[in-house]
PDB file of C-alpha atoms in Angstrom:
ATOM      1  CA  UNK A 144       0.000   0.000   0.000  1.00 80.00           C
ATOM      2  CA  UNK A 145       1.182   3.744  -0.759  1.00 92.00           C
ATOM      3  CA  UNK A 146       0.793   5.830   1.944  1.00 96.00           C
ATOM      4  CA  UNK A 147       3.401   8.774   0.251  1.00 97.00           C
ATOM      5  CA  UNK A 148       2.696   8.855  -3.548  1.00 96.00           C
ATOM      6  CA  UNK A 149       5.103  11.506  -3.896  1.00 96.00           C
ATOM      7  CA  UNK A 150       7.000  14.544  -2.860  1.00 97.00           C
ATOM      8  CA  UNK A 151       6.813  18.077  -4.819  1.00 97.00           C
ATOM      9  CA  UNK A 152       9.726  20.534  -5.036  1.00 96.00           C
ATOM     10  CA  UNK A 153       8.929  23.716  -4.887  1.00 95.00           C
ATOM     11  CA  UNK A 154      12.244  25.533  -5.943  1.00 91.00           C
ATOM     12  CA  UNK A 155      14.749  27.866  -4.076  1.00 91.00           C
ATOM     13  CA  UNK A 156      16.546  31.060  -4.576  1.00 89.00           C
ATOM     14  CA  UNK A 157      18.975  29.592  -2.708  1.00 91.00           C
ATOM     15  CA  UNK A 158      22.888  28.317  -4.122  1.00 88.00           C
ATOM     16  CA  UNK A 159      24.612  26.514  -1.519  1.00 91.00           C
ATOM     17  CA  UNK A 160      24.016  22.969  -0.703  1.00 92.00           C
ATOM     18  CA  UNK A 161      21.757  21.332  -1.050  1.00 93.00           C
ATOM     19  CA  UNK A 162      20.124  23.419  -3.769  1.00 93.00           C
ATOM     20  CA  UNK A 163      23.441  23.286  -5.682  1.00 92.00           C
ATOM     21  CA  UNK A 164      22.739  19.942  -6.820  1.00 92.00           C
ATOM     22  CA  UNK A 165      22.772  19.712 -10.081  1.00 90.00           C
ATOM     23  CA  UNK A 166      19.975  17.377 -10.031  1.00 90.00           C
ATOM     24  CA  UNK A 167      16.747  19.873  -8.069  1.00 91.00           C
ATOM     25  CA  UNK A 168      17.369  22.169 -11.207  1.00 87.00           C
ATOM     26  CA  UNK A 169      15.221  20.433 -12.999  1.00 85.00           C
ATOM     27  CA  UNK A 170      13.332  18.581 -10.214  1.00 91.00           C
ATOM     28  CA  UNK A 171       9.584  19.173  -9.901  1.00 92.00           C
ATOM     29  CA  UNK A 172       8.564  15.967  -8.282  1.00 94.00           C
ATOM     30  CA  UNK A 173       8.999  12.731  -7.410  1.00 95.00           C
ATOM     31  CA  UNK A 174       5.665  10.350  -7.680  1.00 95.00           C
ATOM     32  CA  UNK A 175       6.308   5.980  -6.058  1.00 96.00           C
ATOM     33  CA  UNK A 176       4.188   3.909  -7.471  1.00 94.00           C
ATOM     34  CA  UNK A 177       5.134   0.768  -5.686  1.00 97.00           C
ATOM     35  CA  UNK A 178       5.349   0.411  -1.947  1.00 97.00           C
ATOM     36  CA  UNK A 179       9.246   0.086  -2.269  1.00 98.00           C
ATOM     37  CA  UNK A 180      11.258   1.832  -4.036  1.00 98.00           C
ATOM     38  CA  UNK A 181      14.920   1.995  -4.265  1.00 98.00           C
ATOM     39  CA  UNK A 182      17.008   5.144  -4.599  1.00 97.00           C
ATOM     40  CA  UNK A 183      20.325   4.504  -6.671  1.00 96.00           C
ATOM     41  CA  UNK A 184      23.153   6.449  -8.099  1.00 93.00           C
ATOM     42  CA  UNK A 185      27.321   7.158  -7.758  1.00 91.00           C
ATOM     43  CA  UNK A 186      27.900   9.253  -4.147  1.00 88.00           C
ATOM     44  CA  UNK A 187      27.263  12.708  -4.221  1.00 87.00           C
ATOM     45  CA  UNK A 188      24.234  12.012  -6.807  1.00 90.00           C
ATOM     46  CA  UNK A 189      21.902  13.677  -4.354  1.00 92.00           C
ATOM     47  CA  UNK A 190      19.790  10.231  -3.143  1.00 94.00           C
ATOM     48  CA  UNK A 191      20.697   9.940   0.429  1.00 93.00           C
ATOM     49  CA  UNK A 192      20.024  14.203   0.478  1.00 94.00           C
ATOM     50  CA  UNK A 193      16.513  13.503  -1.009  1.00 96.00           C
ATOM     51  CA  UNK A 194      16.212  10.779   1.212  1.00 96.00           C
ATOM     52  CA  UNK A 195      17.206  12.870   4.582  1.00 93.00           C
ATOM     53  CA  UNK A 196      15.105  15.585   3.125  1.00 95.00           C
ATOM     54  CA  UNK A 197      11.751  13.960   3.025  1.00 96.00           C
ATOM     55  CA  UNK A 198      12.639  12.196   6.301  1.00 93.00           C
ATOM     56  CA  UNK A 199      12.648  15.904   7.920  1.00 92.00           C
ATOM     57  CA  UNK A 200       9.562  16.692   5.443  1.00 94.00           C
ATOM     58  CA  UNK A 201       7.276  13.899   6.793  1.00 92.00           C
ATOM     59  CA  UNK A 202       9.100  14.259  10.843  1.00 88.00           C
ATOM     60  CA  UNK A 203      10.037  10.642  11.055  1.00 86.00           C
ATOM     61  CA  UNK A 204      12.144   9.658  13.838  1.00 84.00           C
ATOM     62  CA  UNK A 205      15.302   8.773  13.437  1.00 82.00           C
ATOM     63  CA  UNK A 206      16.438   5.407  15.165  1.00 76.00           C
ATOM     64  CA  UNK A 207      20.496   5.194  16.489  1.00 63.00           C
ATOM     65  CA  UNK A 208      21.349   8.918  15.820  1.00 56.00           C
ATOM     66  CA  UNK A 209      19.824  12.196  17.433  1.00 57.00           C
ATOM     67  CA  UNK A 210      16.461  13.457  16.841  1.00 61.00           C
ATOM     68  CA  UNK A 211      16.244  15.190  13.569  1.00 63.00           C
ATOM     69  CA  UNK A 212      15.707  18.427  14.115  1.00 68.00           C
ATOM     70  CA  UNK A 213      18.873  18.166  17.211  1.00 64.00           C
ATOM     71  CA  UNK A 214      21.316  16.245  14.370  1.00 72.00           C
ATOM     72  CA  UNK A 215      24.208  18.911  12.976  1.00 69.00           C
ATOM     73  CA  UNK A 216      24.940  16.472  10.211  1.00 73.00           C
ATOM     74  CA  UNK A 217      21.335  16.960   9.389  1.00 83.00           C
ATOM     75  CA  UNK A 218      20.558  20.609   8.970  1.00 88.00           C
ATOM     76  CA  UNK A 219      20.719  20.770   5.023  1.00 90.00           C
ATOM     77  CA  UNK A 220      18.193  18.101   5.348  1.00 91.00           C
ATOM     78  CA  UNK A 221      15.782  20.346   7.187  1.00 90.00           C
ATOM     79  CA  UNK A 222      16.391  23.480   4.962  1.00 93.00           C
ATOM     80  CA  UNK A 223      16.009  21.446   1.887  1.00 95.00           C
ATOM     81  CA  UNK A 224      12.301  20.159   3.870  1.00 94.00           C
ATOM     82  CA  UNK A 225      11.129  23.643   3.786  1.00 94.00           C
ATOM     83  CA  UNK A 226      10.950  23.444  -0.409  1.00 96.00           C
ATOM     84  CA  UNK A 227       9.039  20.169  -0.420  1.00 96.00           C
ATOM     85  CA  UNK A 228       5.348  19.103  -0.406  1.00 97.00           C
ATOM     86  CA  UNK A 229       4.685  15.390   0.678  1.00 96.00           C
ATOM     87  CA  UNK A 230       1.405  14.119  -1.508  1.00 96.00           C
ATOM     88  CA  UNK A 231      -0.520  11.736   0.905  1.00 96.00           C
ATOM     89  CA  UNK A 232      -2.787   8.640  -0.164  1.00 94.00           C
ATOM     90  CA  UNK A 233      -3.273   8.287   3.513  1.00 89.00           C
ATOM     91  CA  UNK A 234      -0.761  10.245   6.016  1.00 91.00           C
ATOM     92  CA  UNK A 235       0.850   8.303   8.537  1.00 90.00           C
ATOM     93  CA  UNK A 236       2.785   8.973  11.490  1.00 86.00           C
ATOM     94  CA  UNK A 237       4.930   5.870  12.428  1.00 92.00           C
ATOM     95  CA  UNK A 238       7.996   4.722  10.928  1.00 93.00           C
ATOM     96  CA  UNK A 239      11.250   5.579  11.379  1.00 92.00           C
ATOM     97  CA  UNK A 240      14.081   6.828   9.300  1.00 92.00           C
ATOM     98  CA  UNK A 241      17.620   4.854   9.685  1.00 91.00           C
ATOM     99  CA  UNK A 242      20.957   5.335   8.517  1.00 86.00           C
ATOM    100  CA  UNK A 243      23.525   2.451   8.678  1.00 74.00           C
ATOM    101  CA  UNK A 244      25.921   4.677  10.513  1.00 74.00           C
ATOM    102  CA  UNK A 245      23.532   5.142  12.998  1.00 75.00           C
ATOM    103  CA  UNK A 246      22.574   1.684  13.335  1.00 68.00           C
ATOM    104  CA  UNK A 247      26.045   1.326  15.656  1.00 62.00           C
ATOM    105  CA  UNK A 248      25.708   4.065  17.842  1.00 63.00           C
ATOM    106  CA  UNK A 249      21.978   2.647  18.466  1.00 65.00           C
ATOM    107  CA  UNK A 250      23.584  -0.735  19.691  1.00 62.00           C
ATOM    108  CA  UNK A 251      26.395   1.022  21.631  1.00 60.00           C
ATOM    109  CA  UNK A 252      23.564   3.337  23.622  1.00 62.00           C
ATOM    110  CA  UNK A 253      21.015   0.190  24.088  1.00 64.00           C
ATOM    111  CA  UNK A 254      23.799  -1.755  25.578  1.00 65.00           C
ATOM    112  CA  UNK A 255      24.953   1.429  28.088  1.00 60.00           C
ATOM    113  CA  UNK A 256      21.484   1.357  28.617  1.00 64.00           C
ATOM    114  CA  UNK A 257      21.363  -1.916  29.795  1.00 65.00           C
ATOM    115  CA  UNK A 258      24.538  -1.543  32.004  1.00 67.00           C
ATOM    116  CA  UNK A 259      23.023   1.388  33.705  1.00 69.00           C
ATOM    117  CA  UNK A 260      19.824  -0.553  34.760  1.00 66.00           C
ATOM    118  CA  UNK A 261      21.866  -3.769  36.033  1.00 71.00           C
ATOM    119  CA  UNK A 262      23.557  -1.678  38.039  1.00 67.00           C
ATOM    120  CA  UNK A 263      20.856   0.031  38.851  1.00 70.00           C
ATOM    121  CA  UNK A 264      19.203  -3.127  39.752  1.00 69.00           C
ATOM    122  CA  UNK A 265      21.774  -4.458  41.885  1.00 73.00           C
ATOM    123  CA  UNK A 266      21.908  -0.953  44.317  1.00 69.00           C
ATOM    124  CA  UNK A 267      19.228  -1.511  44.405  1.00 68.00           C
ATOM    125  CA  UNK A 268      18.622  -5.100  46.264  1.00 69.00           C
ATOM    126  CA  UNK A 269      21.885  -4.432  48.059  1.00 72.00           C
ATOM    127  CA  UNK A 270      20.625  -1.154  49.867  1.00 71.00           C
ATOM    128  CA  UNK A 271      17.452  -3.700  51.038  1.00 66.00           C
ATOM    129  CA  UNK A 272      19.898  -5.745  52.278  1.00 68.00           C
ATOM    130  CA  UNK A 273      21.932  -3.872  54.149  1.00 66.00           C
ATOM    131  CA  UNK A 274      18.051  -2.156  55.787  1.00 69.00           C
ATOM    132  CA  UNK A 275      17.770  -5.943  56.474  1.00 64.00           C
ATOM    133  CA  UNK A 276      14.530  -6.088  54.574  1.00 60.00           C
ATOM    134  CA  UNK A 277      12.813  -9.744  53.769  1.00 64.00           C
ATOM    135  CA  UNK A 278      13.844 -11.387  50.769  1.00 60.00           C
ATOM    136  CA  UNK A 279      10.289 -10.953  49.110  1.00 59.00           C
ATOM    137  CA  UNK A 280      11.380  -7.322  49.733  1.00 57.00           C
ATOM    138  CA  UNK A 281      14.891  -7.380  48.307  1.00 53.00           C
ATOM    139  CA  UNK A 282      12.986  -9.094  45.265  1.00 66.00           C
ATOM    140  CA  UNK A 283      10.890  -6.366  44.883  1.00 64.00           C
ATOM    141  CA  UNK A 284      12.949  -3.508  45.201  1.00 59.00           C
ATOM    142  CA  UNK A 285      14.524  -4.523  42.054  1.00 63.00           C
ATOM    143  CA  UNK A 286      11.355  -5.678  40.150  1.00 64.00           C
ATOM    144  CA  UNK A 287      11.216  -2.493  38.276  1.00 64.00           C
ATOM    145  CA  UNK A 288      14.814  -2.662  37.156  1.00 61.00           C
ATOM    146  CA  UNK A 289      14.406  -6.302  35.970  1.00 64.00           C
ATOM    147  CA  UNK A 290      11.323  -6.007  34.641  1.00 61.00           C
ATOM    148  CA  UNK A 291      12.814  -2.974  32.261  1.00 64.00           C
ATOM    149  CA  UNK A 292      15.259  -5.127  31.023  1.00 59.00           C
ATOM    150  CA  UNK A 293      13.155  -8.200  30.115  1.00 61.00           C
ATOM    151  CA  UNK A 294      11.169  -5.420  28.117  1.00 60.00           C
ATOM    152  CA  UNK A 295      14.871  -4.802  26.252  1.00 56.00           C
ATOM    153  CA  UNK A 296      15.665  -8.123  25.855  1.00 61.00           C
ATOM    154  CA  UNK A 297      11.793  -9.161  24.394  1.00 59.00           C
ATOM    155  CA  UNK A 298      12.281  -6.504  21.824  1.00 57.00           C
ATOM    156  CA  UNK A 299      15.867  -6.793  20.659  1.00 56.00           C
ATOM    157  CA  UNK A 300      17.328  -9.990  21.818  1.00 55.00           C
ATOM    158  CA  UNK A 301      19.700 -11.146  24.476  1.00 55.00           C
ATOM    159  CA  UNK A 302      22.424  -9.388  23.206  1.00 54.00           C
ATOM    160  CA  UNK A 303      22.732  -6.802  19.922  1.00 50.00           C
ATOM    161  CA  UNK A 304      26.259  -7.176  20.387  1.00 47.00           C
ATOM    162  CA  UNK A 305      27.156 -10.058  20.870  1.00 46.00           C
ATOM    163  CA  UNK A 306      25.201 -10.780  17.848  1.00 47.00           C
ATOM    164  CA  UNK A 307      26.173 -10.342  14.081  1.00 51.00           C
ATOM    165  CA  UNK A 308      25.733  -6.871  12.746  1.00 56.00           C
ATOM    166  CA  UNK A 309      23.551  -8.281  10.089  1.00 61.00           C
ATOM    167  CA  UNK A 310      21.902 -10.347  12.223  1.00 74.00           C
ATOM    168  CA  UNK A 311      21.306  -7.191  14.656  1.00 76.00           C
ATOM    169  CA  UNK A 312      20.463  -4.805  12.100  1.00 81.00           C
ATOM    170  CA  UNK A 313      17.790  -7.374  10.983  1.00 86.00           C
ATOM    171  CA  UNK A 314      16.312  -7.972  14.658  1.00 82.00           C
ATOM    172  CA  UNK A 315      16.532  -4.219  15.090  1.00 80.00           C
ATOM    173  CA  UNK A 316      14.173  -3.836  12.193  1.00 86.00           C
ATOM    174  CA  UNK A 317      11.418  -6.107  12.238  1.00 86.00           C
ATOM    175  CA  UNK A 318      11.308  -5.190  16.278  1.00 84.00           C
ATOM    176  CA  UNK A 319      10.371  -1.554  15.143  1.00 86.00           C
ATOM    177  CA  UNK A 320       8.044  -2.133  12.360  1.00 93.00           C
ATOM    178  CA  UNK A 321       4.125  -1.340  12.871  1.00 93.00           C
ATOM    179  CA  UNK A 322       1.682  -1.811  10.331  1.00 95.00           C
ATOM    180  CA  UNK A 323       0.851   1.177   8.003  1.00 95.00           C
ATOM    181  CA  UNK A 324       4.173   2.758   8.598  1.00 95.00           C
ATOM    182  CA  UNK A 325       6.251   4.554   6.329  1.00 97.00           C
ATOM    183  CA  UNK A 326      10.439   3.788   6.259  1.00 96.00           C
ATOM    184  CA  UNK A 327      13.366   5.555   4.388  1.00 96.00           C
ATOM    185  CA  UNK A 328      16.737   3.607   5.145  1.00 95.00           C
ATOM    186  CA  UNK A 329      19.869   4.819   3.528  1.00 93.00           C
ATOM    187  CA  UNK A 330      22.641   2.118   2.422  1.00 92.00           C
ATOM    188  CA  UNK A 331      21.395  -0.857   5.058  1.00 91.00           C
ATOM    189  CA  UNK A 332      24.214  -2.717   3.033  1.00 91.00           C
ATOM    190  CA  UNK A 333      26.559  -1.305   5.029  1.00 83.00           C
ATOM    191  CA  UNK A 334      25.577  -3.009   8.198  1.00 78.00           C
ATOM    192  CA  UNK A 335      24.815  -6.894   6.174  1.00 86.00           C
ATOM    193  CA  UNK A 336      26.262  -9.627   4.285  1.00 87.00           C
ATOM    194  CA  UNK A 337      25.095 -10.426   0.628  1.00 89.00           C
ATOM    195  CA  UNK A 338      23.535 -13.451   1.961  1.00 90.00           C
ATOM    196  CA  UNK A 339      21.600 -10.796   4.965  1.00 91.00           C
ATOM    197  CA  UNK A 340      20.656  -8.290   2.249  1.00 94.00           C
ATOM    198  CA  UNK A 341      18.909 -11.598   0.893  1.00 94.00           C
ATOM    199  CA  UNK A 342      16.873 -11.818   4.292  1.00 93.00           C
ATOM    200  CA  UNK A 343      16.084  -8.098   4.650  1.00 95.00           C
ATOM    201  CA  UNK A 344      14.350  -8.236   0.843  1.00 96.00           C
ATOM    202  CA  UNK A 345      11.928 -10.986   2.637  1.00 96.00           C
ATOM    203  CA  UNK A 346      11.770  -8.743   5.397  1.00 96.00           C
ATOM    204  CA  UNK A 347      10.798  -6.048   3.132  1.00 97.00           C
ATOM    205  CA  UNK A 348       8.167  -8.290   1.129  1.00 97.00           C
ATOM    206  CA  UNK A 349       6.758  -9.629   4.541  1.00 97.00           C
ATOM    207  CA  UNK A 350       5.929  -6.085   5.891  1.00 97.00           C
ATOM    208  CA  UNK A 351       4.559  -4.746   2.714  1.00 97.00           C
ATOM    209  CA  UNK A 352       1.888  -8.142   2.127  1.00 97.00           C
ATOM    210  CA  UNK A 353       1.285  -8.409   5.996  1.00 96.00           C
ATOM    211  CA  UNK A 354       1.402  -4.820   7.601  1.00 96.00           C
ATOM    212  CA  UNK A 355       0.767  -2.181   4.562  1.00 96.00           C
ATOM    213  CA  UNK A 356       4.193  -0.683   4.851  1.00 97.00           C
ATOM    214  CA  UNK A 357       5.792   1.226   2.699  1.00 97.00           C
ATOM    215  CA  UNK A 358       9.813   1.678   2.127  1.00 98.00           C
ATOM    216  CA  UNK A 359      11.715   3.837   0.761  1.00 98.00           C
ATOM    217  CA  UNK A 360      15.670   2.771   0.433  1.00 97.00           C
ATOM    218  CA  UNK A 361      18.799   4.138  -0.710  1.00 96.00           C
ATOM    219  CA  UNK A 362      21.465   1.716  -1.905  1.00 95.00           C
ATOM    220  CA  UNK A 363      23.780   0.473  -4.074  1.00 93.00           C
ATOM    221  CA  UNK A 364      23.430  -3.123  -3.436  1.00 95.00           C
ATOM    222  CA  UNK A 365      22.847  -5.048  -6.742  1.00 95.00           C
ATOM    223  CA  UNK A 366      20.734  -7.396  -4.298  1.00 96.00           C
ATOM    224  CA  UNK A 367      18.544  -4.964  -2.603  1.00 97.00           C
ATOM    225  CA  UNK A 368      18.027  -3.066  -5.866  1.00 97.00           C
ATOM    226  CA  UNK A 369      16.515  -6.748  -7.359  1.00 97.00           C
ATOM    227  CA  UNK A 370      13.919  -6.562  -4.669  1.00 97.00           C
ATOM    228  CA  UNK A 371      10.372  -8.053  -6.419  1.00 97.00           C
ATOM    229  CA  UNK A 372       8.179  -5.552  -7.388  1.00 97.00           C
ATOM    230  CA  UNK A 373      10.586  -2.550  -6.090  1.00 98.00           C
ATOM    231  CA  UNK A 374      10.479   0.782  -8.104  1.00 98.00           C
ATOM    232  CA  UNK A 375      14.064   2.031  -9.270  1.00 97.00           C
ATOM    233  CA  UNK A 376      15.339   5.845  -9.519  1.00 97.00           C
ATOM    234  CA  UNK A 377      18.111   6.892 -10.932  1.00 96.00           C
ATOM    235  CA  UNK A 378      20.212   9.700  -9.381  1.00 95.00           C
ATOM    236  CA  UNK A 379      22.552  11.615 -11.421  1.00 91.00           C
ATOM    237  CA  UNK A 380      23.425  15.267 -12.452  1.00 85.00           C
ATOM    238  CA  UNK A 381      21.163  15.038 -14.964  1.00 86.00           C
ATOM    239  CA  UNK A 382      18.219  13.943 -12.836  1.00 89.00           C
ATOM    240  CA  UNK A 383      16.346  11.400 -11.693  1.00 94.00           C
ATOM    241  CA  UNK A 384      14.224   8.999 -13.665  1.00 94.00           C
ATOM    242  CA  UNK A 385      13.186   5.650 -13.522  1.00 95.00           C
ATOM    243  CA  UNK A 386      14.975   2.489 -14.835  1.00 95.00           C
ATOM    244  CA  UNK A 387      14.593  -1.255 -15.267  1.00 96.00           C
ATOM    245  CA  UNK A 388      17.094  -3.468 -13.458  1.00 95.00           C
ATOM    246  CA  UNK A 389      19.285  -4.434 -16.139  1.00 95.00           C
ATOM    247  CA  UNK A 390      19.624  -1.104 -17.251  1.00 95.00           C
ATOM    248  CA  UNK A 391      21.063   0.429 -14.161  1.00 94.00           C
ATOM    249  CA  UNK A 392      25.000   1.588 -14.470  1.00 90.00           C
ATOM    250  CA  UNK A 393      25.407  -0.073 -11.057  1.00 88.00           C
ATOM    251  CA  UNK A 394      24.360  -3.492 -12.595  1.00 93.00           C
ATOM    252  CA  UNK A 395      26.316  -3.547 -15.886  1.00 93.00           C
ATOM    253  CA  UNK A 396      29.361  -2.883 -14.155  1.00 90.00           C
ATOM    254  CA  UNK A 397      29.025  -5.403 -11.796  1.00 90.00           C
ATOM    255  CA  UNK A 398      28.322  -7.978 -14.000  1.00 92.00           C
ATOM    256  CA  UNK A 399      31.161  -6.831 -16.502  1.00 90.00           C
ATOM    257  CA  UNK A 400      33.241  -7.100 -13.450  1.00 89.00           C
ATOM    258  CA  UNK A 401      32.303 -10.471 -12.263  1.00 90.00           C
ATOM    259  CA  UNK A 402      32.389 -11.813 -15.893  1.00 91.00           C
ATOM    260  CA  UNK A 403      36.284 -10.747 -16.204  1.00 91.00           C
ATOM    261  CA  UNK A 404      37.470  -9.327 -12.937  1.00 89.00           C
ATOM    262  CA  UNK A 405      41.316  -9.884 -14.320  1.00 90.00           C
ATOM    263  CA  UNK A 406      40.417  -7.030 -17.198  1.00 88.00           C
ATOM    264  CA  UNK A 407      39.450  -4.347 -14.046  1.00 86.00           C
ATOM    265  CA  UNK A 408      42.081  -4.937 -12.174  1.00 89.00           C
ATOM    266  CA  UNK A 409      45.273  -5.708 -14.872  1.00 85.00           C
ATOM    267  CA  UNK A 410      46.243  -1.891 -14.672  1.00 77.00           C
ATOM    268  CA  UNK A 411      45.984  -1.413 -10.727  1.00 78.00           C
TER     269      UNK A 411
END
């Protein structure tokens, strides 16, 4: 289901970045047709700006990273926000918007988290002890503490950790999808293996039949950008327009590569 159908540029009389990109000179808007679509293009194309733009546009919060609208590396994001229109089939208010950068400072923070409240727990029991309360009391007095962590570890798993990053970044997703929500992730490749990028397309699929949500994904993954039924834009100076799969720059040289990796890299 499309809950965004599209996001409108209105122009700037601004210069510096963002608006210097060469590609919002000729941008008047972008319309999905398809409840995923992929973003893709060489860095410095402009997706991941579009992408943090209509994440300020539409006030998603951001998971891992600061709150938008308190992120530095964000502010271009928020100016470029101001020259946008979202066009709503429905509008929604849950989702998130994730970066794979921020994906590590999330785990770092949940497990400080968790530190903080088993220590938290344990002053807690030993100041009952040392009142000489009952054990029922010392139990209790660090109920709340326990029971806050058995809330982390039903949502996220023992251990983010300990875990696999693509394992993590995976249980960190489908723990934080609702139905109807809207999602904008930039490069998730970053954080997983091929064979991961593999299970996050199901992932994908699986929210979109089951829950009615809607993504919205810059990468440059040749496996993500094969997703079924996924809508791909092009990013470049001179715009951004649709393309088929086998037509993408990303995808030729990939394959070229993989046919006669010997021919790339004779002259390194």
């Amino acid at each position: 289901m499309l809950h965004l159908q599209g996001v409108r540029y209105l122009g700037s009389t601004e210069r510096e970045f963002p608006f210097s990109l060469p590609l919002l000179q000729e941008l008047k808007e972008l319309e999905f047709s398809a409840p995923i679509t992929m973003f893709v293009g060489e860095n410095g194309s402009g997706k991941s700006t579009i992408l943090e733009g209509i994440a300020a546009l539409v006030q998603l919060p951001s998971i891992g990273g600061k709150p938008l609208r308190q992120d530095d590396s964000l502010r271009h994001a928020h100016r470029l926000a101001r020259s946008l229109r979202p066009v709503w089939q429905k509008k929604v208010q849950r989702g998130f918007f994730l970066r794979a950068e921020d994906f590590f400072g999330f785990v770092r923070s949940l497990e400080a988290m968790r530190r903080e409240l088993r220590q938290e727990m344990e002053d807690s029991r030993r100041s009952a002890q040392e009142r000489g309360a009952s054990d029922y009391a010392v139990q209790q007095s660090a109920a709340a503490w326990a029971g806050q962590l058995a809330g982390l570890r039903e949502r996220y798993g023992e251990d983010l950790d300990a875990a696999s990053h693509g394992e993590s970044f995976l249980n960190l997703l489908s723990s934080r999808l609702v139905p109807q929500g809207l999602y904008l992730i930039d490069e998730p490749e970053a954080a997983i293996s091929p064979m991961r990028q593999l299970a996050l397309i199901a992932l994908f699929l699986d929210a979109v039949r089951e829950m009615e949500c809607q993504f919205i994904v810059a990468t440059h993954s040749p496996i993500l950008l094969a997703c079924p039924g996924a809508e791909l834009w092009h990013f470049s100076s001179a715009g951004i327009e649709p393309r088929e799969y086998d037509d993408l720059e990303h995808i030729r040289f990939t394959r070229d590569f993989l046919k006669n990796k010997e021919a790339f890299l004779r002259y390194l």
